[in-house]
């Protein structure tokens, strides 16, 4: 089938659907929802059998839905309508939520239902629910709806509020008055529900240090207490604020006319005056608190595994975060373990350098340089680890430099359903570093490496195994994935030939070093990066500005809009 995606952006959900439908042999082309006339032109050029709208922020024009079947992905249960579906579900602490695929008609979200899925709600940020439960349910529902489309006997179900199974209802846009926190009354659970419901976008309008701002990225604190509403501590980039019955950590803020930044970067001086609640070491505290890097161990002496978690918000790794992660990694290599598993975070393993921190720096070029060197230092430490076998366990998505950092480990195991975007070109033609020129060709071949870098498309775990980038595609369920990772890592640690395995690894590294030193790969990559950062062509700085500022898209990139390719013809 020819399937046209009409979507606001090529976000993670659209990427997942694109991969799933393409892998089933459908030809998928994409048009960003910019204006009615551009969407109409796309439909005229592509002549789709079916239109799918994975992520739209406004209605499809009548000229399109009247003449073509358009399926809308709505992140709500059957009957739910309105633009703040997930926000209400989180804030009202629903126990079960869902995704509905419905047909576009004149009335928004009220068309006949083609498929729906439900899932149990987790206490989590909206962005996390969207990237996990919603994406999974949407994938299942869209695949089913597409099957129904080929079934001439299928009849979509008209929305009928008299049916007791239709539990959803029309709800308005959630406004800041509904999101606002009363620090003298709201319990920690309510405060978290409000922050979680607004996470990603639009945040909760509040004040910090007397200044109005939008707050994001809250985590419960289990021990620290204080006067409700007061800021009581800081740790690395986050601050802790007391509630009536506990406290929460605030990770990110957006000051007026600014963009999202870690709290202690946005309010550097004010935060420095707060008492520091530093953690003693890297060991997982095992209690509710804000801990972006944590370490755990499992297994007996002689066959033990270390798990290093680094849950950096949005997978963005600034210079300081990289330096702390390097210190934690180096410390992990001194532990009496045999295998180190790099767990990343639940939602993202890594998305490479921290573009917001770079944008906020006095000299973005200097900060880019410091950040790429700091991430390269971690990659180098992983590549040069002779004492342990290393594994990157990709639970969530992974982008740009984060993918090559993952590849620095001996093994990359990825959760089925997670996505990689192993390319840099979307960020103003960045050349990239993280030793990709050393790491990639042996896995996927020179031609394969060139294709990955040029294609600028997401890679599923299964496709990654097929092309050699990834070593194993493990369970889709995150708990099952973790169990699988721990079991496989324990097997590696207990293998009778572990010593030979490590010796072979050291020999290979020595031979590679003799053939071409790692330092040379790095310096060649960084020569290109220096030109990206300091050279005449400002593309990277322009692309980063638009990414951080979230500038609206003005056209669909040609690699996504197949119907706009030169010489495009509707296949016979
Ligand atoms: N630095 C700072 N913020 C980043 C980031 C980075 N490297 N990568 C992602 N983010 C942020 C986004 O701004 C967004 O922020 P939000 O909290 O305001 O929503 C959030 O992470 C999620 O990103 P989004 O683009 O919505 O997620 P996605 O799953 O749809 O797409 C990527 C994932 C990786 C394709 C996309 O985020 C991307 O291209 N990131 C930039 C990667 C990059 O070029 N890194 C630099 C070179 S190493």
Coordinates of C-alpha atoms and ligand atoms in Angstrom, one line a residue:
X1 CA 0.0 0.0 0.0
X2 CA 1.0 3.6 -0.5
X3 CA 0.6 5.2 2.9
X4 CA 1.0 8.9 3.4
X5 CA 1.8 10.2 6.9
X6 CA 0.5 13.7 7.6
X7 CA 2.3 14.7 10.8
X8 CA 3.5 17.7 12.7
X9 CA 7.1 16.3 12.9
X10 CA 8.8 13.0 12.4
X11 CA 8.7 12.3 16.1
X12 CA 9.5 9.0 17.8
X13 CA 6.0 7.7 17.4
X14 CA 5.9 8.6 13.7
X15 CA 9.4 7.0 13.3
X16 CA 8.2 3.8 14.9
X17 CA 5.1 3.5 12.7
X18 CA 7.2 4.4 9.7
X19 CA 9.6 1.5 10.5
X20 CA 6.9 -1.0 11.3
X21 CA 4.8 -0.3 8.2
X22 CA 7.9 -0.1 5.9
X23 CA 9.1 -3.4 7.2
X24 CA 5.7 -4.9 6.2
X25 CA 6.3 -3.9 2.6
X26 CA 4.2 -0.7 2.5
X27 CA 5.6 2.4 0.8
X28 CA 5.4 5.2 3.4
X29 CA 6.0 8.8 2.5
X30 CA 5.8 11.7 4.9
X31 CA 4.5 15.3 4.7
X32 CA 4.7 17.7 7.6
X33 CA 1.5 19.5 8.4
X34 CA 2.5 23.0 7.4
X35 CA -0.5 24.4 5.5
X36 CA -3.6 22.9 3.9
X37 CA -2.3 23.5 0.4
X38 CA 1.0 21.7 1.0
X39 CA -0.9 18.7 2.4
X40 CA -3.2 18.7 -0.6
X41 CA -0.2 18.9 -2.9
X42 CA 1.3 15.9 -1.2
X43 CA -1.9 13.9 -1.6
X44 CA -2.1 14.8 -5.2
X45 CA 1.6 13.8 -5.8
X46 CA 1.6 10.5 -3.8
X47 CA -2.0 9.3 -4.5
X48 CA -2.0 7.4 -1.3
X49 CA -4.2 4.4 -0.6
X50 CA -4.4 5.5 3.0
X51 CA -3.5 8.5 5.0
X52 CA -2.3 8.1 8.6
X53 CA -1.8 11.0 11.0
X54 CA 0.4 9.8 13.9
X55 CA 1.0 13.2 15.5
X56 CA -1.1 16.1 14.4
X57 CA -1.8 19.4 16.2
X58 CA -4.7 20.5 14.1
X59 CA -7.5 19.1 12.0
X60 CA -7.0 17.6 8.6
X61 CA -8.6 19.8 5.8
X62 CA -12.0 18.7 4.6
X63 CA -10.7 18.6 1.0
X64 CA -8.5 15.7 2.1
X65 CA -10.7 13.6 4.5
X66 CA -13.7 13.9 2.3
X67 CA -11.9 12.1 -0.6
X68 CA -9.4 9.8 1.3
X69 CA -9.6 7.6 4.3
X70 CA -7.5 9.4 7.0
X71 CA -6.7 7.6 10.2
X72 CA -5.9 9.7 13.2
X73 CA -3.8 8.3 16.2
X74 CA -5.4 9.8 19.3
X75 CA -3.6 9.1 22.6
X76 CA -6.7 8.4 24.6
X77 CA -9.3 5.7 25.2
X78 CA -12.3 5.2 23.0
X79 CA -14.6 8.3 23.4
X80 CA -11.8 10.5 24.8
X81 CA -11.6 13.7 22.8
X82 CA -9.6 16.9 23.0
X83 CA -6.0 18.2 22.8
X84 CA -4.9 17.3 26.3
X85 CA -5.7 13.6 26.4
X86 CA -2.7 12.3 28.2
X87 CA -2.4 15.3 30.4
X88 CA -5.9 14.8 31.9
X89 CA -5.3 11.0 32.2
X90 CA -2.1 11.6 34.2
X91 CA -3.3 14.5 36.3
X92 CA -6.5 12.6 37.2
X93 CA -4.4 9.5 38.0
X94 CA -6.4 7.2 35.7
X95 CA -5.4 3.6 36.3
X96 CA -5.8 2.5 32.7
X97 CA -5.4 4.5 29.5
X98 CA -5.2 3.8 25.8
X99 CA -4.8 4.8 22.2
X100 CA -7.6 5.0 19.6
X101 CA -7.2 5.0 15.8
X102 CA -10.2 6.8 14.4
X103 CA -11.3 8.1 11.0
X104 CA -11.1 11.9 10.4
X105 CA -14.4 13.6 10.0
X106 CA -15.8 17.1 10.4
X107 CA -15.9 16.9 14.2
X108 CA -12.5 16.5 15.8
X109 CA -11.8 13.0 17.3
X110 CA -15.4 11.9 16.8
X111 CA -15.1 9.7 13.7
X112 CA -15.7 6.0 13.6
X113 CA -13.1 3.8 15.4
X114 CA -10.9 1.5 13.4
X115 CA -8.8 0.1 16.3
X116 CA -8.0 0.8 19.9
X117 CA -5.7 -0.5 22.6
X118 CA -5.4 0.0 26.3
X119 CA -2.6 -0.2 28.8
X120 CA -2.1 0.1 32.6
X121 CA -0.9 3.5 33.6
X122 CA 2.5 4.0 35.3
X123 CA 3.4 6.9 37.6
X124 CA 5.6 8.6 35.1
X125 CA 6.3 11.7 33.1
X126 CA 4.0 12.4 30.1
X127 CA 7.0 12.2 27.7
X128 CA 8.0 8.8 29.1
X129 CA 4.4 7.4 28.8
X130 CA 4.3 8.7 25.3
X131 CA 7.6 7.1 24.2
X132 CA 6.7 3.8 25.8
X133 CA 3.1 2.7 26.5
X134 CA 1.5 5.1 24.0
X135 CA 3.9 4.3 21.2
X136 CA 3.5 0.5 21.8
X137 CA -0.3 0.7 21.9
X138 CA -0.4 3.0 18.9
X139 CA 1.8 0.7 16.9
X140 CA -0.5 -2.3 17.6
X141 CA -3.6 -0.3 16.9
X142 CA -2.3 1.2 13.6
X143 CA -1.2 -2.2 12.4
X144 CA -4.6 -3.6 13.1
X145 CA -6.3 -0.6 11.5
X146 CA -4.2 -1.1 8.3
X147 CA -5.2 -4.8 8.3
X148 CA -8.8 -3.8 8.6
X149 CA -8.4 -1.5 5.7
X150 CA -7.6 -4.5 3.5
X151 CA -10.6 -6.4 4.8
X152 CA -13.6 -5.6 2.7
X153 CA -15.9 -6.9 5.4
X154 CA -14.6 -4.7 8.2
X155 CA -16.9 -1.9 9.4
X156 CA -15.5 0.8 11.7
X157 CA -17.4 1.3 14.9
X158 CA -19.3 4.6 15.2
X159 CA -18.7 6.5 18.4
X160 CA -21.7 5.9 20.7
X161 CA -21.7 7.4 24.2
X162 CA -24.7 5.3 25.2
X163 CA -22.4 2.2 25.0
X164 CA -21.2 1.5 28.6
X165 CA -17.8 0.4 27.2
X166 CA -17.2 3.9 25.9
X167 CA -15.6 5.5 28.9
X168 CA -13.9 8.5 27.4
X169 CA -15.4 12.0 27.0
X170 CA -14.7 15.3 25.4
X171 CA -12.2 17.3 27.6
X172 CA -10.9 20.8 26.9
X173 CA -7.4 22.0 26.5
X174 CA -5.8 21.8 29.9
X175 CA -4.9 25.4 31.1
X176 CA -2.2 26.5 33.5
X177 CA -4.9 27.2 36.2
X178 CA -5.6 23.5 36.2
X179 CA -1.9 22.7 36.4
X180 CA -1.0 25.2 39.1
X181 CA 0.5 23.8 42.3
X182 CA -0.6 24.9 45.8
X183 CA 2.6 24.2 47.7
X184 CA 0.8 24.8 51.0
X185 CA -1.8 22.1 50.3
X186 CA -0.9 19.7 47.5
X187 CA 0.7 16.4 48.6
X188 CA 3.8 15.0 46.9
X189 CA 1.6 12.7 44.8
X190 CA -0.5 15.6 43.6
X191 CA 2.5 17.7 42.9
X192 CA 4.1 14.9 40.9
X193 CA 0.9 14.2 39.0
X194 CA 0.8 17.9 38.0
X195 CA 4.4 18.0 36.9
X196 CA 4.2 14.6 35.1
X197 CA 1.0 15.7 33.2
X198 CA 2.9 18.8 31.9
X199 CA 6.3 17.2 31.2
X200 CA 7.9 17.7 27.9
X201 CA 5.4 20.4 27.0
X202 CA 4.1 22.9 28.3
X203 CA 5.5 22.5 31.8
X204 CA 4.0 23.9 35.0
X205 CA 3.9 27.7 35.3
X206 CA 5.3 28.5 38.8
X207 CA 8.0 30.7 40.3
X208 CA 11.6 29.8 41.3
X209 CA 13.7 32.3 43.3
X210 CA 10.8 34.8 42.9
X211 CA 10.9 34.6 39.1
X212 CA 8.0 33.2 37.0
X213 CA 9.1 30.3 34.9
X214 CA 7.9 26.9 33.6
X215 CA 9.0 23.8 35.5
X216 CA 9.7 20.3 34.1
X217 CA 11.2 17.0 35.0
X218 CA 10.2 16.4 38.7
X219 CA 11.3 13.4 40.8
X220 CA 10.1 12.3 44.2
X221 CA 12.5 12.6 47.2
X222 CA 12.3 10.1 50.0
X223 CA 14.2 11.6 52.9
X224 CA 14.8 15.4 52.7
X225 CA 12.0 17.5 54.3
X226 CA 11.4 21.2 54.8
X227 CA 8.9 24.0 55.0
X228 CA 6.3 23.5 52.2
X229 CA 7.2 25.4 49.0
X230 CA 10.8 26.1 50.1
X231 CA 13.8 25.2 48.2
X232 CA 15.8 23.0 50.6
X233 CA 18.8 21.6 48.6
X234 CA 20.7 21.2 45.4
X235 CA 22.4 18.3 43.8
X236 CA 24.4 18.5 40.6
X237 CA 21.8 20.2 38.2
X238 CA 18.6 19.8 40.2
X239 CA 17.0 21.5 43.2
X240 CA 14.8 20.0 45.9
X241 CA 11.6 21.7 47.0
X242 CA 9.6 20.7 50.0
X243 CA 5.9 19.7 49.8
X244 CA 3.4 19.4 52.7
X245 CA 4.3 15.7 53.1
X246 CA 7.7 15.3 51.5
X247 CA 9.8 16.9 48.7
X248 CA 10.4 16.8 45.0
X249 CA 13.4 17.4 42.8
X250 CA 13.1 19.9 40.0
X251 CA 15.3 19.0 37.1
X252 CA 14.6 21.5 34.4
X253 CA 13.2 25.0 33.9
X254 CA 12.3 27.4 31.1
X255 CA 12.8 31.0 32.1
X256 CA 10.7 33.7 30.3
X257 CA 11.7 33.9 26.6
X258 CA 14.3 31.2 27.2
X259 CA 14.5 27.5 26.4
X260 CA 14.6 24.4 28.7
X261 CA 17.8 24.2 30.8
X262 CA 18.9 22.2 33.9
X263 CA 17.7 24.2 36.9
X264 CA 21.1 24.9 38.3
X265 CA 22.3 26.2 34.9
X266 CA 19.3 28.4 34.4
X267 CA 19.7 29.9 38.0
X268 CA 23.4 29.4 38.5
X269 CA 24.0 31.9 41.3
X270 CA 20.8 31.4 43.2
X271 CA 21.2 27.6 43.2
X272 CA 24.8 27.8 44.4
X273 CA 23.5 29.4 47.6
X274 CA 21.4 26.3 48.5
X275 CA 22.8 23.6 50.7
X276 CA 24.3 20.8 48.7
X277 CA 22.8 17.3 49.2
X278 CA 25.6 15.4 47.5
X279 CA 25.5 11.6 47.3
X280 CA 28.4 9.8 48.9
X281 CA 29.3 7.7 45.9
X282 CA 28.0 6.1 42.7
X283 CA 26.1 3.2 44.4
X284 CA 22.4 3.2 43.8
X285 CA 20.7 4.6 46.9
X286 CA 17.7 2.3 46.3
X287 CA 15.3 5.0 47.6
X288 CA 13.3 7.7 45.9
X289 CA 15.6 10.5 45.1
X290 CA 17.3 12.3 42.1
X291 CA 20.3 10.3 41.1
X292 CA 21.3 10.6 37.4
X293 CA 24.2 8.2 37.6
X294 CA 23.9 5.0 39.7
X295 CA 25.6 1.7 40.0
X296 CA 24.5 -1.8 41.1
X297 CA 26.2 -5.2 41.1
X298 CA 25.0 -8.7 40.9
X299 CA 26.6 -12.2 40.9
X300 CA 29.2 -13.9 43.0
X301 CA 32.9 -13.1 43.2
X302 CA 34.6 -14.2 40.0
X303 CA 31.4 -14.0 37.9
X304 CA 30.0 -10.6 38.8
X305 CA 28.3 -8.0 36.7
X306 CA 28.3 -4.2 37.3
X307 CA 25.3 -2.2 35.9
X308 CA 26.0 1.5 35.3
X309 CA 22.8 3.5 34.9
X310 CA 23.0 7.0 33.5
X311 CA 19.5 8.5 33.2
X312 CA 20.2 11.9 31.7
X313 CA 17.0 13.9 30.9
X314 CA 16.3 13.6 27.2
X315 CA 19.5 11.6 26.8
X316 CA 21.4 14.8 26.4
X317 CA 24.9 14.6 27.8
X318 CA 26.6 17.9 28.6
X319 CA 30.3 18.3 29.3
X320 CA 30.0 18.0 33.0
X321 CA 27.7 15.0 32.8
X322 CA 30.2 13.3 30.5
X323 CA 33.0 13.9 32.9
X324 CA 31.0 12.5 35.8
X325 CA 30.0 9.5 33.8
X326 CA 33.6 8.9 32.8
X327 CA 34.6 9.1 36.5
X328 CA 31.9 6.6 37.4
X329 CA 32.8 4.3 34.5
X330 CA 36.5 4.4 35.5
X331 CA 35.5 3.5 39.1
X332 CA 33.3 0.7 37.8
X333 CA 36.3 -0.8 36.0
X334 CA 38.1 -1.0 39.4
X335 CA 35.4 -3.2 40.9
X336 CA 35.9 -6.9 41.2
X337 CA 33.5 -7.7 38.4
X338 CA 33.9 -9.4 35.0
X339 CA 31.3 -7.6 32.9
X340 CA 30.1 -3.9 32.9
X341 CA 26.7 -3.2 31.5
X342 CA 26.0 0.4 30.4
X343 CA 22.3 0.7 31.0
X344 CA 21.7 4.4 30.0
X345 CA 18.2 5.5 31.0
X346 CA 14.8 4.1 30.7
X347 CA 13.6 6.5 27.9
X348 CA 16.9 7.3 26.3
X349 CA 20.3 5.6 26.3
X350 CA 22.0 8.7 24.9
X351 CA 21.3 11.5 22.4
X352 CA 24.8 12.7 22.2
X353 CA 26.1 16.2 23.1
X354 CA 23.8 18.5 25.0
X355 CA 22.5 21.0 22.4
X356 CA 20.6 23.2 24.9
X357 CA 23.6 23.7 27.1
X358 CA 25.7 24.4 24.0
X359 CA 23.2 27.0 22.8
X360 CA 23.2 28.6 26.2
X361 CA 27.0 28.9 26.5
X362 CA 28.9 32.1 26.0
X363 CA 30.7 30.5 23.1
X364 CA 28.6 27.6 21.6
X365 CA 31.6 26.7 19.4
X366 CA 33.9 26.3 22.5
X367 CA 31.2 24.4 24.4
X368 CA 30.6 22.1 21.4
X369 CA 34.3 21.4 21.3
X370 CA 34.5 20.7 25.1
X371 CA 31.4 18.5 24.9
X372 CA 32.5 16.4 22.0
X373 CA 35.9 15.8 23.6
X374 CA 34.2 14.8 26.9
X375 CA 32.0 12.3 25.1
X376 CA 35.0 11.0 23.1
X377 CA 36.9 10.5 26.4
X378 CA 34.1 8.1 27.5
X379 CA 34.1 6.2 24.2
X380 CA 37.9 5.9 24.4
X381 CA 37.7 4.6 28.0
X382 CA 35.1 1.9 26.9
X383 CA 37.1 0.9 23.8
X384 CA 40.3 0.6 25.8
X385 CA 38.8 -1.5 28.7
X386 CA 40.9 -4.7 28.8
X387 CA 39.8 -5.9 32.2
X388 CA 36.1 -6.4 31.5
X389 CA 33.7 -7.3 28.8
X390 CA 31.4 -4.4 28.2
X391 CA 27.8 -4.3 27.0
X392 CA 25.5 -1.4 26.0
X393 CA 21.9 -2.3 26.9
X394 CA 19.6 0.0 25.0
X395 CA 16.3 0.3 26.8
X396 CA 15.0 3.5 25.3
X397 CA 15.8 5.4 22.1
X398 CA 19.3 6.5 21.1
X399 CA 20.3 9.2 18.7
X400 CA 23.3 10.7 16.9
X401 CA 26.5 10.4 18.9
X402 CA 24.8 8.3 21.6
X403 CA 24.5 5.4 19.1
X404 CA 28.3 5.4 18.4
X405 CA 29.0 5.8 22.1
X406 CA 26.9 2.6 22.6
X407 CA 28.9 0.9 19.8
X408 CA 32.1 1.5 21.8
X409 CA 31.1 -1.5 24.0
X410 CA 31.9 -5.1 23.0
X411 CA 28.2 -5.9 22.7
X412 CA 25.1 -3.8 21.9
X413 CA 21.8 -5.4 23.0
X414 CA 18.7 -3.4 22.2
X415 CA 15.1 -3.7 23.3
X416 CA 12.7 -4.6 20.5
X417 CA 10.6 -1.5 19.9
X418 CA 13.4 1.0 20.8
X419 CA 14.8 3.1 18.0
X420 CA 18.2 4.3 17.0
X421 CA 19.0 7.3 14.8
X422 CA 22.7 6.6 14.1
X423 CA 23.5 9.6 12.0
X424 CA 24.5 13.3 12.5
X425 CA 23.5 15.0 9.3
X426 CA 20.2 16.3 10.5
X427 CA 22.1 18.6 12.9
X428 CA 23.5 20.9 10.1
X429 CA 25.6 18.2 8.4
X430 CA 27.7 17.5 11.5
X431 CA 30.5 15.1 10.7
X432 CA 30.3 13.4 14.1
X433 CA 33.0 11.8 16.3
X434 CA 32.8 9.2 19.1
X435 CA 35.3 7.1 17.0
X436 CA 32.5 6.2 14.6
X437 CA 35.1 5.9 11.8
X438 CA 36.9 3.2 13.9
X439 CA 33.8 1.5 15.3
X440 CA 31.3 1.3 12.4
X441 CA 33.1 -0.2 9.3
X442 CA 34.1 -3.5 11.0
X443 CA 30.5 -4.0 12.0
X444 CA 28.6 -2.9 8.9
X445 CA 31.3 -2.5 6.2
X446 CA 32.4 0.7 4.6
X447 CA 29.4 0.8 2.3
X448 CA 27.1 0.0 5.2
X449 CA 28.6 2.8 7.3
X450 CA 28.2 5.3 4.4
X451 CA 24.5 4.3 4.0
X452 CA 23.7 4.6 7.7
X453 CA 25.3 8.1 7.8
X454 CA 23.6 9.3 4.5
X455 CA 20.2 7.7 4.9
X456 CA 19.3 9.7 8.0
X457 CA 16.5 7.3 8.9
X458 CA 15.7 5.5 12.1
X459 CA 17.0 1.9 12.7
X460 CA 14.9 -0.7 14.6
X461 CA 16.6 -3.3 16.7
X462 CA 15.8 -6.0 14.2
X463 CA 17.1 -4.0 11.3
X464 CA 20.2 -3.2 13.4
X465 CA 20.8 -6.9 14.0
X466 CA 20.4 -7.6 10.3
X467 CA 22.9 -4.9 9.2
X468 CA 25.4 -5.7 12.0
X469 CA 25.2 -2.5 14.0
X470 CA 23.5 -4.3 16.9
X471 CA 24.4 -7.7 18.4
X472 CA 21.0 -8.7 19.8
X473 CA 17.4 -7.7 19.7
X474 CA 15.9 -8.6 23.1
X475 CA 12.4 -8.5 24.7
X476 CA 10.1 -5.6 24.0
X477 CA 8.7 -5.4 27.5
X478 CA 11.1 -3.3 29.5
X479 CA 11.1 -5.6 32.6
X480 CA 11.6 -8.7 30.5
X481 CA 14.4 -6.8 28.7
X482 CA 16.2 -6.1 31.9
X483 CA 15.9 -9.7 33.1
X484 CA 17.2 -10.9 29.8
X485 CA 20.2 -8.4 29.9
X486 CA 21.1 -9.5 33.4
X487 CA 20.9 -13.2 32.5
X488 CA 23.0 -12.8 29.4
X489 CA 25.6 -10.6 31.2
X490 CA 25.8 -13.2 34.0
X491 CA 26.4 -15.9 31.3
X492 CA 29.2 -13.8 29.8
X493 CA 30.7 -13.3 33.3
X494 CA 30.6 -16.9 34.1
X495 CA 31.8 -18.3 30.8
X496 CA 34.7 -20.8 31.3
X497 CA 36.6 -19.1 28.4
X498 CA 36.2 -15.6 29.8
X499 CA 40.0 -15.3 30.3
X500 CA 40.7 -16.2 26.6
X501 CA 37.9 -13.9 25.5
X502 CA 39.5 -11.0 27.4
X503 CA 43.0 -11.9 26.1
X504 CA 41.6 -11.9 22.5
X505 CA 40.0 -8.6 23.1
X506 CA 43.3 -7.1 24.3
X507 CA 45.2 -8.5 21.4
X508 CA 42.7 -7.2 18.9
X509 CA 42.9 -3.7 20.4
X510 CA 46.8 -3.8 20.3
X511 CA 46.7 -4.9 16.7
X512 CA 44.2 -2.2 15.8
X513 CA 46.3 0.4 17.6
X514 CA 49.4 -0.8 15.7
X515 CA 47.5 -0.5 12.4
X516 CA 46.2 3.0 13.2
X517 CA 46.2 4.6 16.6
X518 CA 42.9 5.5 18.1
X519 CA 44.2 9.1 18.6
X520 CA 44.5 9.3 14.8
X521 CA 40.9 8.4 14.3
X522 CA 39.9 10.9 16.9
X523 CA 42.0 13.7 15.5
X524 CA 40.7 13.1 11.9
X525 CA 37.1 13.2 13.1
X526 CA 37.7 16.2 15.2
X527 CA 39.3 18.0 12.3
X528 CA 35.9 17.8 10.6
X529 CA 34.1 18.8 13.8
X530 CA 36.4 21.8 14.2
X531 CA 35.3 23.0 10.8
X532 CA 31.6 22.4 11.8
X533 CA 32.1 24.4 15.0
X534 CA 34.5 27.2 14.0
X535 CA 34.4 27.1 10.2
X536 CA 32.9 29.4 7.5
X537 CA 29.7 27.2 7.1
X538 CA 27.2 28.1 10.0
X539 CA 24.9 25.1 9.2
X540 CA 25.4 23.4 12.5
X541 CA 24.9 26.5 14.6
X542 CA 21.7 27.4 12.6
X543 CA 20.3 23.8 12.9
X544 CA 21.0 23.7 16.6
X545 CA 19.4 27.1 17.2
X546 CA 16.2 25.8 15.4
X547 CA 16.3 22.5 17.3
X548 CA 16.6 24.1 20.7
X549 CA 14.1 26.9 20.0
X550 CA 11.7 24.4 18.4
X551 CA 11.2 26.5 15.3
X552 CA 8.2 25.4 13.3
X553 CA 9.1 23.3 10.3
X554 CA 8.7 25.1 7.0
X555 CA 9.2 22.1 4.7
X556 CA 9.5 18.3 4.8
X557 CA 13.1 17.0 4.4
X558 CA 13.4 15.3 1.0
X559 CA 14.6 12.0 2.4
X560 CA 11.1 11.7 4.1
X561 CA 8.9 13.1 1.4
X562 CA 9.4 10.4 -1.3
X563 CA 6.6 11.9 -3.3
X564 CA 8.7 15.0 -3.8
X565 CA 11.7 13.1 -5.2
X566 CA 12.8 14.1 -8.6
X567 CA 11.3 11.7 -11.1
X568 CA 8.7 10.4 -8.6
X569 CA 6.0 8.5 -10.3
X570 CA 3.1 6.6 -8.7
X571 CA 4.2 2.9 -9.1
X572 CA 2.1 1.0 -11.6
Ligands
LIG1 N1 20.5 17.8 23.4 C1 19.5 18.5 24.0 N2 18.2 18.1 24.0 C2 17.9 17.0 23.2 C3 18.9 16.3 22.5 C4 20.2 16.7 22.6 N3 21.2 16.1 22.0 N4 18.3 15.3 21.9 C5 17.0 15.3 22.2 N5 16.8 16.4 23.0 C6 15.5 16.8 23.6 C7 14.5 17.4 22.6 O1 14.7 18.8 22.4 C8 13.2 17.1 23.2 O2 13.0 18.0 24.3 P1 11.6 18.3 25.0 O3 11.8 17.9 26.4 O4 11.4 19.8 24.9 O5 10.6 17.5 24.3 C9 13.4 15.8 23.8 O6 14.9 15.6 24.0 C10 13.0 14.6 23.0 O7 13.5 14.8 21.7 P2 12.5 14.6 20.5 O8 13.3 15.1 19.3 O9 11.2 15.1 20.7 O10 12.6 13.0 20.5 P3 12.4 12.0 19.3 O11 12.4 10.7 20.0 O12 11.2 12.3 18.5 O13 13.7 12.2 18.4 C11 16.2 12.3 18.1 C12 15.0 11.7 18.9 C13 17.4 11.8 18.7 C14 16.1 11.9 16.6 C15 16.1 13.8 18.1 O14 15.9 14.3 19.4 C16 17.4 14.5 17.7 O15 17.6 14.6 16.5 N6 18.2 14.9 18.6 C17 19.5 15.6 18.4 C18 20.6 14.6 18.3 C19 21.9 15.3 17.9 O16 22.0 15.8 16.8 N7 22.8 15.3 18.8 C20 24.0 16.1 18.6 C21 25.0 15.4 17.9 S1 25.9 14.2 18.8

